[in-house]
Amino acid sequence: MSNPRVLCLGEVLFDRLANQLGRKLEEVESWTAYPGGAPANVACALVKLGTPSGFVGCVGEDAPGNELVELFETVGVDTTGIQRHPTAPTRQVNVVRSLEGDRSFAGFKDFETTEFADTYLKANKLPTELFEAADFLVLGTLELAYPESGQAIYRALELAEQYDVKILLDINWRPVFWTNPDIAPQKIQELFKQVDFLKLSKEEAEWLFDTSDAGAITYRLNSVEGVLITDGENGCAYCLGENEGKLPAFSIPVVDTTGAGDSFVAGFIHQLLTHGIQSLNDKETVRKILNYASATGALTTMKAGAIAAQPTAAEVEAFLASQSI
């Protein structure tokens, strides 16, 4: 696929989900590995909705790395921006689950967080031609935790500005990735002036801003075009253009919440590219865009595995039609 409209930069990895619920890390008997990583999830979800996307990141020259690159190629994600590290392994994350199925990150398989291939993403190897053709760049914050991949984030921001690419920053706070979590807030906040849209969970909003009021955060930053705050089954809050409000979540049977927020981001960007940025001035269109994003996120929770569960555009449209009857 040539000329992806959206570039997703950051980590792609395997989430190793504990098969036994309610157990501590050392008590888990077996695991099931699912492809994941927020930017990778967004890239795949976009393609399934019909928006060409490309992934930019680094994986190892190992079997898991090969598997993830093959997955992107099968889904149809552009892999021009993928770098391979000759010795560092592709990241695998241990995820334990409560009896209710809620997930918590419990460290990494066999290695320290600083030893994985994604931490070695090289700034000078980011393909400029991808940025020339793109409309949107989606960034997480986990690569800020490491010197080399942090430089790649800053380089991507420079390229996005140079080629007039809109930037969405998804906070995606995961303390387990940081060797010193205390430095994270400042590093993350330094990016705010350079991005156009900010997506946070309610907990992340309260952590960084002491409020989950989307309008208040937008006003305080005074530089972004929109703020989106997701809160799982409680829906989302938003401030986009002059439009501010809340949207309830869809009531559905949840199997696995992994990647729901990433699918929400994909649905939002897909709709924004469909309707155009200027559509954010229209109250009804904003609600329509966010309803679509919420539906994309909701459908992802109805099956296991972040990427495997992502819906097609036809499935989202059918779901929305069934909800409005």
PDB file of C-alpha atoms in Angstrom:
ATOM      1  CA  MET A   1       0.000   0.000   0.000  1.00  0.00           C
ATOM      2  CA  SER A   2       1.465   3.341  -1.000  1.00  0.00           C
ATOM      3  CA  ASN A   3       1.032   6.789   0.534  1.00  0.00           C
ATOM      4  CA  PRO A   4      -0.567   6.020   3.909  1.00  0.00           C
ATOM      5  CA  ARG A   5      -2.732   8.925   5.086  1.00  0.00           C
ATOM      6  CA  VAL A   6      -2.032   8.172   8.759  1.00  0.00           C
ATOM      7  CA  LEU A   7       1.323   7.279  10.340  1.00  0.00           C
ATOM      8  CA  CYS A   8       1.331   5.526  13.712  1.00  0.00           C
ATOM      9  CA  LEU A   9       4.674   5.754  15.512  1.00  0.00           C
ATOM     10  CA  GLY A  10       5.699   3.760  18.578  1.00  0.00           C
ATOM     11  CA  GLU A  11       5.652   0.212  19.894  1.00  0.00           C
ATOM     12  CA  VAL A  12       4.386  -3.034  18.437  1.00  0.00           C
ATOM     13  CA  LEU A  13       4.649  -6.025  20.776  1.00  0.00           C
ATOM     14  CA  PHE A  14       3.028  -9.162  22.087  1.00  0.00           C
ATOM     15  CA  ASP A  15       0.716  -8.901  25.092  1.00  0.00           C
ATOM     16  CA  ARG A  16       1.039 -12.203  26.948  1.00  0.00           C
ATOM     17  CA  LEU A  17      -2.345 -12.531  28.664  1.00  0.00           C
ATOM     18  CA  ALA A  18      -2.574 -14.807  31.691  1.00  0.00           C
ATOM     19  CA  ASN A  19      -4.936 -17.690  30.979  1.00  0.00           C
ATOM     20  CA  GLN A  20      -5.776 -18.034  34.696  1.00  0.00           C
ATOM     21  CA  LEU A  21      -7.772 -15.125  36.132  1.00  0.00           C
ATOM     22  CA  GLY A  22      -7.168 -13.667  39.569  1.00  0.00           C
ATOM     23  CA  ARG A  23      -3.609 -14.957  39.941  1.00  0.00           C
ATOM     24  CA  LYS A  24      -0.340 -13.171  40.677  1.00  0.00           C
ATOM     25  CA  LEU A  25       2.436 -13.245  38.074  1.00  0.00           C
ATOM     26  CA  GLU A  26       4.329 -16.134  39.687  1.00  0.00           C
ATOM     27  CA  GLU A  27       1.107 -18.193  40.020  1.00  0.00           C
ATOM     28  CA  VAL A  28       0.134 -18.030  36.337  1.00  0.00           C
ATOM     29  CA  GLU A  29       0.478 -21.445  34.650  1.00  0.00           C
ATOM     30  CA  SER A  30       0.070 -20.489  31.001  1.00  0.00           C
ATOM     31  CA  TRP A  31      -0.195 -17.462  28.718  1.00  0.00           C
ATOM     32  CA  THR A  32      -1.709 -16.587  25.352  1.00  0.00           C
ATOM     33  CA  ALA A  33       0.193 -14.041  23.246  1.00  0.00           C
ATOM     34  CA  TYR A  34      -1.749 -11.403  21.302  1.00  0.00           C
ATOM     35  CA  PRO A  35      -0.211  -8.788  18.975  1.00  0.00           C
ATOM     36  CA  GLY A  36      -0.573  -5.311  20.450  1.00  0.00           C
ATOM     37  CA  GLY A  37       0.976  -1.954  21.225  1.00  0.00           C
ATOM     38  CA  ALA A  38      -1.258   1.121  20.994  1.00  0.00           C
ATOM     39  CA  PRO A  39       0.157   2.682  17.787  1.00  0.00           C
ATOM     40  CA  ALA A  40       0.140  -0.736  16.074  1.00  0.00           C
ATOM     41  CA  ASN A  41      -3.477  -1.274  17.119  1.00  0.00           C
ATOM     42  CA  VAL A  42      -4.479   2.117  15.683  1.00  0.00           C
ATOM     43  CA  ALA A  43      -2.691   1.415  12.385  1.00  0.00           C
ATOM     44  CA  CYS A  44      -4.486  -1.912  11.910  1.00  0.00           C
ATOM     45  CA  ALA A  45      -7.878  -0.539  12.962  1.00  0.00           C
ATOM     46  CA  LEU A  46      -7.591   2.323  10.442  1.00  0.00           C
ATOM     47  CA  VAL A  47      -6.912  -0.027   7.527  1.00  0.00           C
ATOM     48  CA  LYS A  48      -9.900  -2.174   8.492  1.00  0.00           C
ATOM     49  CA  LEU A  49     -12.078   0.959   8.427  1.00  0.00           C
ATOM     50  CA  GLY A  50     -10.738   1.893   4.992  1.00  0.00           C
ATOM     51  CA  THR A  51      -8.096   4.528   5.776  1.00  0.00           C
ATOM     52  CA  PRO A  52      -4.577   3.698   4.509  1.00  0.00           C
ATOM     53  CA  SER A  53      -2.067   3.720   7.374  1.00  0.00           C
ATOM     54  CA  GLY A  54       1.611   3.030   7.992  1.00  0.00           C
ATOM     55  CA  PHE A  55       3.437   1.870  11.104  1.00  0.00           C
ATOM     56  CA  VAL A  56       6.745   3.396  12.192  1.00  0.00           C
ATOM     57  CA  GLY A  57       8.691   1.496  14.863  1.00  0.00           C
ATOM     58  CA  CYS A  58      11.464  -0.990  15.566  1.00  0.00           C
ATOM     59  CA  VAL A  59      11.279  -4.765  16.121  1.00  0.00           C
ATOM     60  CA  GLY A  60      13.944  -7.428  16.544  1.00  0.00           C
ATOM     61  CA  GLU A  61      15.359  -9.740  13.888  1.00  0.00           C
ATOM     62  CA  ASP A  62      13.573 -12.592  15.643  1.00  0.00           C
ATOM     63  CA  ALA A  63      10.523 -14.818  15.237  1.00  0.00           C
ATOM     64  CA  PRO A  64       8.132 -12.473  17.121  1.00  0.00           C
ATOM     65  CA  GLY A  65       9.398  -9.546  15.013  1.00  0.00           C
ATOM     66  CA  ASN A  66       8.837 -11.509  11.804  1.00  0.00           C
ATOM     67  CA  GLU A  67       5.344 -12.459  12.959  1.00  0.00           C
ATOM     68  CA  LEU A  68       4.381  -8.842  13.680  1.00  0.00           C
ATOM     69  CA  VAL A  69       5.689  -7.570  10.327  1.00  0.00           C
ATOM     70  CA  GLU A  70       3.757 -10.366   8.588  1.00  0.00           C
ATOM     71  CA  LEU A  71       0.624  -9.370  10.504  1.00  0.00           C
ATOM     72  CA  PHE A  72       0.928  -5.768   9.271  1.00  0.00           C
ATOM     73  CA  GLU A  73       1.412  -6.986   5.710  1.00  0.00           C
ATOM     74  CA  THR A  74      -1.611  -9.295   5.972  1.00  0.00           C
ATOM     75  CA  VAL A  75      -3.836  -6.513   7.347  1.00  0.00           C
ATOM     76  CA  GLY A  76      -2.508  -4.066   4.735  1.00  0.00           C
ATOM     77  CA  VAL A  77      -0.540  -1.648   6.936  1.00  0.00           C
ATOM     78  CA  ASP A  78       2.411   0.045   5.174  1.00  0.00           C
ATOM     79  CA  THR A  79       5.676  -1.309   6.682  1.00  0.00           C
ATOM     80  CA  THR A  80       8.138   1.127   5.034  1.00  0.00           C
ATOM     81  CA  GLY A  81       8.775   2.755   8.436  1.00  0.00           C
ATOM     82  CA  ILE A  82       9.626  -0.453  10.308  1.00  0.00           C
ATOM     83  CA  GLN A  83      13.245  -0.751  11.448  1.00  0.00           C
ATOM     84  CA  ARG A  84      14.830  -4.065  12.513  1.00  0.00           C
ATOM     85  CA  HIS A  85      17.376  -4.359  15.309  1.00  0.00           C
ATOM     86  CA  PRO A  86      19.959  -7.159  14.824  1.00  0.00           C
ATOM     87  CA  THR A  87      20.290  -8.199  18.483  1.00  0.00           C
ATOM     88  CA  ALA A  88      17.591  -6.588  20.659  1.00  0.00           C
ATOM     89  CA  PRO A  89      14.444  -8.718  21.087  1.00  0.00           C
ATOM     90  CA  THR A  90      10.914  -7.780  20.092  1.00  0.00           C
ATOM     91  CA  ARG A  91       9.002  -6.697  23.220  1.00  0.00           C
ATOM     92  CA  GLN A  92       6.707  -9.083  25.064  1.00  0.00           C
ATOM     93  CA  VAL A  93       4.587  -7.858  27.995  1.00  0.00           C
ATOM     94  CA  ASN A  94       3.128 -10.009  30.773  1.00  0.00           C
ATOM     95  CA  VAL A  95      -0.493  -9.101  31.497  1.00  0.00           C
ATOM     96  CA  VAL A  96      -2.245 -10.551  34.542  1.00  0.00           C
ATOM     97  CA  ARG A  97      -6.024 -10.408  34.871  1.00  0.00           C
ATOM     98  CA  SER A  98      -8.384 -10.019  37.807  1.00  0.00           C
ATOM     99  CA  LEU A  99     -11.328 -12.372  38.336  1.00  0.00           C
ATOM    100  CA  GLU A 100     -13.460  -9.749  36.529  1.00  0.00           C
ATOM    101  CA  GLY A 101     -11.050  -9.787  33.569  1.00  0.00           C
ATOM    102  CA  ASP A 102      -9.462  -6.360  34.232  1.00  0.00           C
ATOM    103  CA  ARG A 103      -5.858  -6.275  33.054  1.00  0.00           C
ATOM    104  CA  SER A 104      -2.694  -5.025  34.720  1.00  0.00           C
ATOM    105  CA  PHE A 105       0.820  -4.993  33.279  1.00  0.00           C
ATOM    106  CA  ALA A 106       3.160  -7.215  35.264  1.00  0.00           C
ATOM    107  CA  GLY A 107       6.541  -6.631  33.664  1.00  0.00           C
ATOM    108  CA  PHE A 108       8.312  -8.156  30.694  1.00  0.00           C
ATOM    109  CA  LYS A 109       9.283 -11.618  29.553  1.00  0.00           C
ATOM    110  CA  ASP A 110      12.962 -12.366  30.280  1.00  0.00           C
ATOM    111  CA  PHE A 111      14.351  -8.830  29.736  1.00  0.00           C
ATOM    112  CA  GLU A 112      14.573  -5.373  31.284  1.00  0.00           C
ATOM    113  CA  THR A 113      12.330  -2.692  29.759  1.00  0.00           C
ATOM    114  CA  THR A 114      15.343  -0.865  28.264  1.00  0.00           C
ATOM    115  CA  GLU A 115      16.582  -3.930  26.334  1.00  0.00           C
ATOM    116  CA  PHE A 116      13.821  -4.297  23.736  1.00  0.00           C
ATOM    117  CA  ALA A 117      14.104  -3.377  20.055  1.00  0.00           C
ATOM    118  CA  ASP A 118      11.446  -0.620  20.172  1.00  0.00           C
ATOM    119  CA  THR A 119      13.740   1.466  22.413  1.00  0.00           C
ATOM    120  CA  TYR A 120      16.262   1.644  19.539  1.00  0.00           C
ATOM    121  CA  LEU A 121      14.029   3.363  16.978  1.00  0.00           C
ATOM    122  CA  LYS A 122      16.438   5.638  15.082  1.00  0.00           C
ATOM    123  CA  ALA A 123      15.503   9.255  14.352  1.00  0.00           C
ATOM    124  CA  ASN A 124      17.754   9.481  11.289  1.00  0.00           C
ATOM    125  CA  LYS A 125      16.053   6.482   9.675  1.00  0.00           C
ATOM    126  CA  LEU A 126      12.479   7.820   9.734  1.00  0.00           C
ATOM    127  CA  PRO A 127      11.331   7.844   6.074  1.00  0.00           C
ATOM    128  CA  THR A 128      10.750  11.488   5.126  1.00  0.00           C
ATOM    129  CA  GLU A 129       8.619  10.495   2.133  1.00  0.00           C
ATOM    130  CA  LEU A 130       5.985   9.000   4.460  1.00  0.00           C
ATOM    131  CA  PHE A 131       5.544  12.359   6.206  1.00  0.00           C
ATOM    132  CA  GLU A 132       5.372  14.211   2.882  1.00  0.00           C
ATOM    133  CA  ALA A 133       2.296  12.192   1.896  1.00  0.00           C
ATOM    134  CA  ALA A 134       0.535  11.814   5.274  1.00  0.00           C
ATOM    135  CA  ASP A 135      -2.358  13.797   6.754  1.00  0.00           C
ATOM    136  CA  PHE A 136      -2.091  12.544  10.348  1.00  0.00           C
ATOM    137  CA  LEU A 137       0.546  11.304  12.795  1.00  0.00           C
ATOM    138  CA  VAL A 138      -0.528   9.276  15.830  1.00  0.00           C
ATOM    139  CA  LEU A 139       1.964   9.198  18.709  1.00  0.00           C
ATOM    140  CA  GLY A 140       2.043   7.480  22.076  1.00  0.00           C
ATOM    141  CA  THR A 141       4.331   8.490  24.931  1.00  0.00           C
ATOM    142  CA  LEU A 142       6.080   5.208  25.819  1.00  0.00           C
ATOM    143  CA  GLU A 143       9.025   5.830  23.476  1.00  0.00           C
ATOM    144  CA  LEU A 144       9.822   8.980  25.502  1.00  0.00           C
ATOM    145  CA  ALA A 145      11.023   6.650  28.259  1.00  0.00           C
ATOM    146  CA  TYR A 146      14.205   5.775  26.312  1.00  0.00           C
ATOM    147  CA  PRO A 147      16.928   8.093  24.923  1.00  0.00           C
ATOM    148  CA  GLU A 148      17.088   6.816  21.341  1.00  0.00           C
ATOM    149  CA  SER A 149      13.382   6.291  20.652  1.00  0.00           C
ATOM    150  CA  GLY A 150      12.695   9.603  22.445  1.00  0.00           C
ATOM    151  CA  GLN A 151      14.818  11.341  19.810  1.00  0.00           C
ATOM    152  CA  ALA A 152      12.758   9.598  17.122  1.00  0.00           C
ATOM    153  CA  ILE A 153       9.588  11.098  18.613  1.00  0.00           C
ATOM    154  CA  TYR A 154      11.097  14.602  18.477  1.00  0.00           C
ATOM    155  CA  ARG A 155      12.236  14.026  14.870  1.00  0.00           C
ATOM    156  CA  ALA A 156       8.746  12.846  13.903  1.00  0.00           C
ATOM    157  CA  LEU A 157       7.277  16.017  15.414  1.00  0.00           C
ATOM    158  CA  GLU A 158       9.707  18.102  13.334  1.00  0.00           C
ATOM    159  CA  LEU A 159       8.781  16.252  10.137  1.00  0.00           C
ATOM    160  CA  ALA A 160       5.066  16.564  10.912  1.00  0.00           C
ATOM    161  CA  GLU A 161       5.427  20.321  11.325  1.00  0.00           C
ATOM    162  CA  GLN A 162       7.537  20.618   8.172  1.00  0.00           C
ATOM    163  CA  TYR A 163       4.958  18.795   6.032  1.00  0.00           C
ATOM    164  CA  ASP A 164       1.836  20.152   7.763  1.00  0.00           C
ATOM    165  CA  VAL A 165       0.752  16.787   9.218  1.00  0.00           C
ATOM    166  CA  LYS A 166      -1.851  16.916  12.002  1.00  0.00           C
ATOM    167  CA  ILE A 167      -0.736  15.205  15.225  1.00  0.00           C
ATOM    168  CA  LEU A 168      -2.806  13.216  17.709  1.00  0.00           C
ATOM    169  CA  LEU A 169      -1.068  12.329  20.977  1.00  0.00           C
ATOM    170  CA  ASP A 170      -2.517   9.389  22.904  1.00  0.00           C
ATOM    171  CA  ILE A 171      -1.034   9.475  26.421  1.00  0.00           C
ATOM    172  CA  ASN A 172      -1.288   5.699  27.000  1.00  0.00           C
ATOM    173  CA  TRP A 173       0.339   5.860  30.449  1.00  0.00           C
ATOM    174  CA  ARG A 174       2.120   2.604  31.380  1.00  0.00           C
ATOM    175  CA  PRO A 175       4.468   3.116  34.383  1.00  0.00           C
ATOM    176  CA  VAL A 176       6.036  -0.342  33.875  1.00  0.00           C
ATOM    177  CA  PHE A 177       7.753   0.931  30.690  1.00  0.00           C
ATOM    178  CA  TRP A 178       9.627   3.706  32.524  1.00  0.00           C
ATOM    179  CA  THR A 179      12.801   3.091  34.543  1.00  0.00           C
ATOM    180  CA  ASN A 180      11.992   6.350  36.373  1.00  0.00           C
ATOM    181  CA  PRO A 181       8.237   7.070  36.193  1.00  0.00           C
ATOM    182  CA  ASP A 182       8.707  10.348  38.114  1.00  0.00           C
ATOM    183  CA  ILE A 183      10.199  12.072  35.063  1.00  0.00           C
ATOM    184  CA  ALA A 184       7.295  11.044  32.802  1.00  0.00           C
ATOM    185  CA  PRO A 185       4.842  13.921  33.468  1.00  0.00           C
ATOM    186  CA  GLN A 186       7.322  16.608  32.494  1.00  0.00           C
ATOM    187  CA  LYS A 187       8.503  14.741  29.381  1.00  0.00           C
ATOM    188  CA  ILE A 188       4.902  14.167  28.288  1.00  0.00           C
ATOM    189  CA  GLN A 189       3.804  17.742  29.008  1.00  0.00           C
ATOM    190  CA  GLU A 190       6.647  19.107  26.863  1.00  0.00           C
ATOM    191  CA  LEU A 191       4.885  17.634  23.813  1.00  0.00           C
ATOM    192  CA  PHE A 192       1.538  19.354  24.370  1.00  0.00           C
ATOM    193  CA  LYS A 193       2.425  22.566  22.522  1.00  0.00           C
ATOM    194  CA  GLN A 194       3.364  20.572  19.419  1.00  0.00           C
ATOM    195  CA  VAL A 195       0.234  18.468  18.991  1.00  0.00           C
ATOM    196  CA  ASP A 196      -3.216  19.212  17.541  1.00  0.00           C
ATOM    197  CA  PHE A 197      -5.339  16.629  19.346  1.00  0.00           C
ATOM    198  CA  LEU A 198      -4.917  15.055  22.765  1.00  0.00           C
ATOM    199  CA  LYS A 199      -6.528  11.750  23.751  1.00  0.00           C
ATOM    200  CA  LEU A 200      -6.474  10.648  27.388  1.00  0.00           C
ATOM    201  CA  SER A 201      -8.265   8.238  29.662  1.00  0.00           C
ATOM    202  CA  LYS A 202     -10.103   9.823  32.599  1.00  0.00           C
ATOM    203  CA  GLU A 203      -7.336   8.616  34.967  1.00  0.00           C
ATOM    204  CA  GLU A 204      -4.627  10.121  32.738  1.00  0.00           C
ATOM    205  CA  ALA A 205      -6.474  13.449  32.569  1.00  0.00           C
ATOM    206  CA  GLU A 206      -6.679  13.631  36.361  1.00  0.00           C
ATOM    207  CA  TRP A 207      -3.020  12.572  36.680  1.00  0.00           C
ATOM    208  CA  LEU A 208      -1.706  15.252  34.309  1.00  0.00           C
ATOM    209  CA  PHE A 209      -4.266  18.063  34.746  1.00  0.00           C
ATOM    210  CA  ASP A 210      -6.054  17.384  38.074  1.00  0.00           C
ATOM    211  CA  THR A 211      -9.333  17.441  36.126  1.00  0.00           C
ATOM    212  CA  SER A 212     -11.212  15.313  33.614  1.00  0.00           C
ATOM    213  CA  ASP A 213     -13.049  18.322  32.152  1.00  0.00           C
ATOM    214  CA  ALA A 214     -12.181  18.314  28.426  1.00  0.00           C
ATOM    215  CA  GLY A 215     -13.085  21.991  28.020  1.00  0.00           C
ATOM    216  CA  ALA A 216     -10.935  23.049  30.963  1.00  0.00           C
ATOM    217  CA  ILE A 217      -7.943  21.112  29.597  1.00  0.00           C
ATOM    218  CA  THR A 218      -8.397  22.622  26.111  1.00  0.00           C
ATOM    219  CA  TYR A 219      -8.614  26.112  27.620  1.00  0.00           C
ATOM    220  CA  ARG A 220      -5.540  25.542  29.766  1.00  0.00           C
ATOM    221  CA  LEU A 221      -3.427  24.276  26.862  1.00  0.00           C
ATOM    222  CA  ASN A 222      -4.689  27.040  24.549  1.00  0.00           C
ATOM    223  CA  SER A 223      -2.945  25.422  21.569  1.00  0.00           C
ATOM    224  CA  VAL A 224      -4.830  22.220  20.691  1.00  0.00           C
ATOM    225  CA  GLU A 225      -7.779  21.773  18.340  1.00  0.00           C
ATOM    226  CA  GLY A 226      -9.380  19.126  20.481  1.00  0.00           C
ATOM    227  CA  VAL A 227      -9.276  17.004  23.629  1.00  0.00           C
ATOM    228  CA  LEU A 228     -10.861  13.556  23.936  1.00  0.00           C
ATOM    229  CA  ILE A 229     -11.255  11.821  27.298  1.00  0.00           C
ATOM    230  CA  THR A 230     -12.389   8.197  27.351  1.00  0.00           C
ATOM    231  CA  ASP A 231     -13.843   6.515  30.421  1.00  0.00           C
ATOM    232  CA  GLY A 232     -14.721   2.956  29.428  1.00  0.00           C
ATOM    233  CA  GLU A 233     -18.321   2.028  30.131  1.00  0.00           C
ATOM    234  CA  ASN A 234     -19.036   5.640  31.163  1.00  0.00           C
ATOM    235  CA  GLY A 235     -18.480   6.930  27.638  1.00  0.00           C
ATOM    236  CA  CYS A 236     -16.334   9.883  26.601  1.00  0.00           C
ATOM    237  CA  ALA A 237     -16.020  13.617  27.143  1.00  0.00           C
ATOM    238  CA  TYR A 238     -14.812  15.939  24.405  1.00  0.00           C
ATOM    239  CA  CYS A 239     -13.942  19.473  23.450  1.00  0.00           C
ATOM    240  CA  LEU A 240     -13.551  19.837  19.668  1.00  0.00           C
ATOM    241  CA  GLY A 241     -13.543  23.279  18.120  1.00  0.00           C
ATOM    242  CA  GLU A 242     -16.275  25.212  19.902  1.00  0.00           C
ATOM    243  CA  ASN A 243     -18.169  22.035  20.726  1.00  0.00           C
ATOM    244  CA  GLU A 244     -18.022  20.487  24.152  1.00  0.00           C
ATOM    245  CA  GLY A 245     -19.971  17.651  25.710  1.00  0.00           C
ATOM    246  CA  LYS A 246     -20.242  14.028  26.802  1.00  0.00           C
ATOM    247  CA  LEU A 247     -21.338  10.920  24.988  1.00  0.00           C
ATOM    248  CA  PRO A 248     -22.593   7.767  26.746  1.00  0.00           C
ATOM    249  CA  ALA A 249     -21.020   4.400  25.943  1.00  0.00           C
ATOM    250  CA  PHE A 250     -22.893   1.680  24.065  1.00  0.00           C
ATOM    251  CA  SER A 251     -24.288  -1.062  26.269  1.00  0.00           C
ATOM    252  CA  ILE A 252     -22.762  -4.310  24.984  1.00  0.00           C
ATOM    253  CA  PRO A 253     -21.452  -7.649  26.314  1.00  0.00           C
ATOM    254  CA  VAL A 254     -17.721  -7.113  26.945  1.00  0.00           C
ATOM    255  CA  VAL A 255     -15.249  -9.973  26.386  1.00  0.00           C
ATOM    256  CA  ASP A 256     -11.884  -8.126  26.363  1.00  0.00           C
ATOM    257  CA  THR A 257     -11.266  -4.377  26.718  1.00  0.00           C
ATOM    258  CA  THR A 258      -7.755  -4.582  25.187  1.00  0.00           C
ATOM    259  CA  GLY A 259      -7.297  -1.998  22.438  1.00  0.00           C
ATOM    260  CA  ALA A 260     -10.753  -0.411  22.768  1.00  0.00           C
ATOM    261  CA  GLY A 261      -9.249   3.057  23.227  1.00  0.00           C
ATOM    262  CA  ASP A 262      -7.002   2.506  20.210  1.00  0.00           C
ATOM    263  CA  SER A 263      -9.983   1.548  18.059  1.00  0.00           C
ATOM    264  CA  PHE A 264     -11.752   4.688  19.339  1.00  0.00           C
ATOM    265  CA  VAL A 265      -8.775   6.768  18.129  1.00  0.00           C
ATOM    266  CA  ALA A 266      -8.854   5.019  14.736  1.00  0.00           C
ATOM    267  CA  GLY A 267     -12.598   5.600  14.379  1.00  0.00           C
ATOM    268  CA  PHE A 268     -12.162   9.280  15.257  1.00  0.00           C
ATOM    269  CA  ILE A 269      -9.348   9.874  12.745  1.00  0.00           C
ATOM    270  CA  HIS A 270     -11.089   7.849  10.017  1.00  0.00           C
ATOM    271  CA  GLN A 271     -14.192  10.019  10.414  1.00  0.00           C
ATOM    272  CA  LEU A 272     -12.179  13.235  10.659  1.00  0.00           C
ATOM    273  CA  LEU A 273     -10.487  12.435   7.342  1.00  0.00           C
ATOM    274  CA  THR A 274     -13.893  11.578   5.859  1.00  0.00           C
ATOM    275  CA  HIS A 275     -15.627  14.782   6.969  1.00  0.00           C
ATOM    276  CA  GLY A 276     -12.640  17.172   7.053  1.00  0.00           C
ATOM    277  CA  ILE A 277     -11.194  19.139   9.999  1.00  0.00           C
ATOM    278  CA  GLN A 278     -13.560  22.044   9.353  1.00  0.00           C
ATOM    279  CA  SER A 279     -16.462  19.720  10.246  1.00  0.00           C
ATOM    280  CA  LEU A 280     -15.462  20.076  13.918  1.00  0.00           C
ATOM    281  CA  ASN A 281     -17.224  23.459  13.866  1.00  0.00           C
ATOM    282  CA  ASP A 282     -20.556  21.672  13.380  1.00  0.00           C
ATOM    283  CA  LYS A 283     -22.135  20.353  16.562  1.00  0.00           C
ATOM    284  CA  GLU A 284     -24.091  17.517  14.925  1.00  0.00           C
ATOM    285  CA  THR A 285     -21.137  16.306  12.842  1.00  0.00           C
ATOM    286  CA  VAL A 286     -18.947  16.207  15.965  1.00  0.00           C
ATOM    287  CA  ARG A 287     -21.499  13.966  17.694  1.00  0.00           C
ATOM    288  CA  LYS A 288     -21.684  11.770  14.579  1.00  0.00           C
ATOM    289  CA  ILE A 289     -17.873  11.437  14.426  1.00  0.00           C
ATOM    290  CA  LEU A 290     -17.625  10.526  18.113  1.00  0.00           C
ATOM    291  CA  ASN A 291     -20.559   8.115  17.922  1.00  0.00           C
ATOM    292  CA  TYR A 292     -18.688   6.300  15.164  1.00  0.00           C
ATOM    293  CA  ALA A 293     -15.463   6.289  17.210  1.00  0.00           C
ATOM    294  CA  SER A 294     -17.341   4.935  20.249  1.00  0.00           C
ATOM    295  CA  ALA A 295     -18.943   2.198  18.164  1.00  0.00           C
ATOM    296  CA  THR A 296     -15.539   1.176  16.768  1.00  0.00           C
ATOM    297  CA  GLY A 297     -14.171   0.936  20.315  1.00  0.00           C
ATOM    298  CA  ALA A 298     -17.232  -0.929  21.600  1.00  0.00           C
ATOM    299  CA  LEU A 299     -17.141  -3.566  18.860  1.00  0.00           C
ATOM    300  CA  THR A 300     -13.469  -4.251  19.646  1.00  0.00           C
ATOM    301  CA  THR A 301     -14.383  -5.283  23.204  1.00  0.00           C
ATOM    302  CA  MET A 302     -16.765  -8.003  22.006  1.00  0.00           C
ATOM    303  CA  LYS A 303     -13.972 -10.446  21.014  1.00  0.00           C
ATOM    304  CA  ALA A 304     -10.538 -11.363  22.423  1.00  0.00           C
ATOM    305  CA  GLY A 305      -7.343  -9.736  21.144  1.00  0.00           C
ATOM    306  CA  ALA A 306      -6.971  -6.063  20.259  1.00  0.00           C
ATOM    307  CA  ILE A 307      -6.265  -6.442  16.526  1.00  0.00           C
ATOM    308  CA  ALA A 308      -8.242  -9.620  15.792  1.00  0.00           C
ATOM    309  CA  ALA A 309     -11.364  -8.038  17.283  1.00  0.00           C
ATOM    310  CA  GLN A 310     -11.297  -4.791  15.266  1.00  0.00           C
ATOM    311  CA  PRO A 311     -14.386  -4.145  13.128  1.00  0.00           C
ATOM    312  CA  THR A 312     -14.647  -3.256   9.447  1.00  0.00           C
ATOM    313  CA  ALA A 313     -16.442  -0.079   8.323  1.00  0.00           C
ATOM    314  CA  ALA A 314     -19.434  -2.197   7.274  1.00  0.00           C
ATOM    315  CA  GLU A 315     -19.635  -3.746  10.748  1.00  0.00           C
ATOM    316  CA  VAL A 316     -19.509  -0.315  12.406  1.00  0.00           C
ATOM    317  CA  GLU A 317     -22.252   1.019  10.100  1.00  0.00           C
ATOM    318  CA  ALA A 318     -24.436  -2.033  10.746  1.00  0.00           C
ATOM    319  CA  PHE A 319     -23.928  -1.702  14.501  1.00  0.00           C
ATOM    320  CA  LEU A 320     -24.843   2.011  14.451  1.00  0.00           C
ATOM    321  CA  ALA A 321     -27.936   1.263  12.361  1.00  0.00           C
ATOM    322  CA  SER A 322     -29.036  -1.435  14.833  1.00  0.00           C
ATOM    323  CA  GLN A 323     -28.543   0.963  17.768  1.00  0.00           C
ATOM    324  CA  SER A 324     -30.674   3.718  16.248  1.00  0.00           C
ATOM    325  CA  ILE A 325     -33.684   1.466  15.575  1.00  0.00           C
TER     326      ILE A 325
END
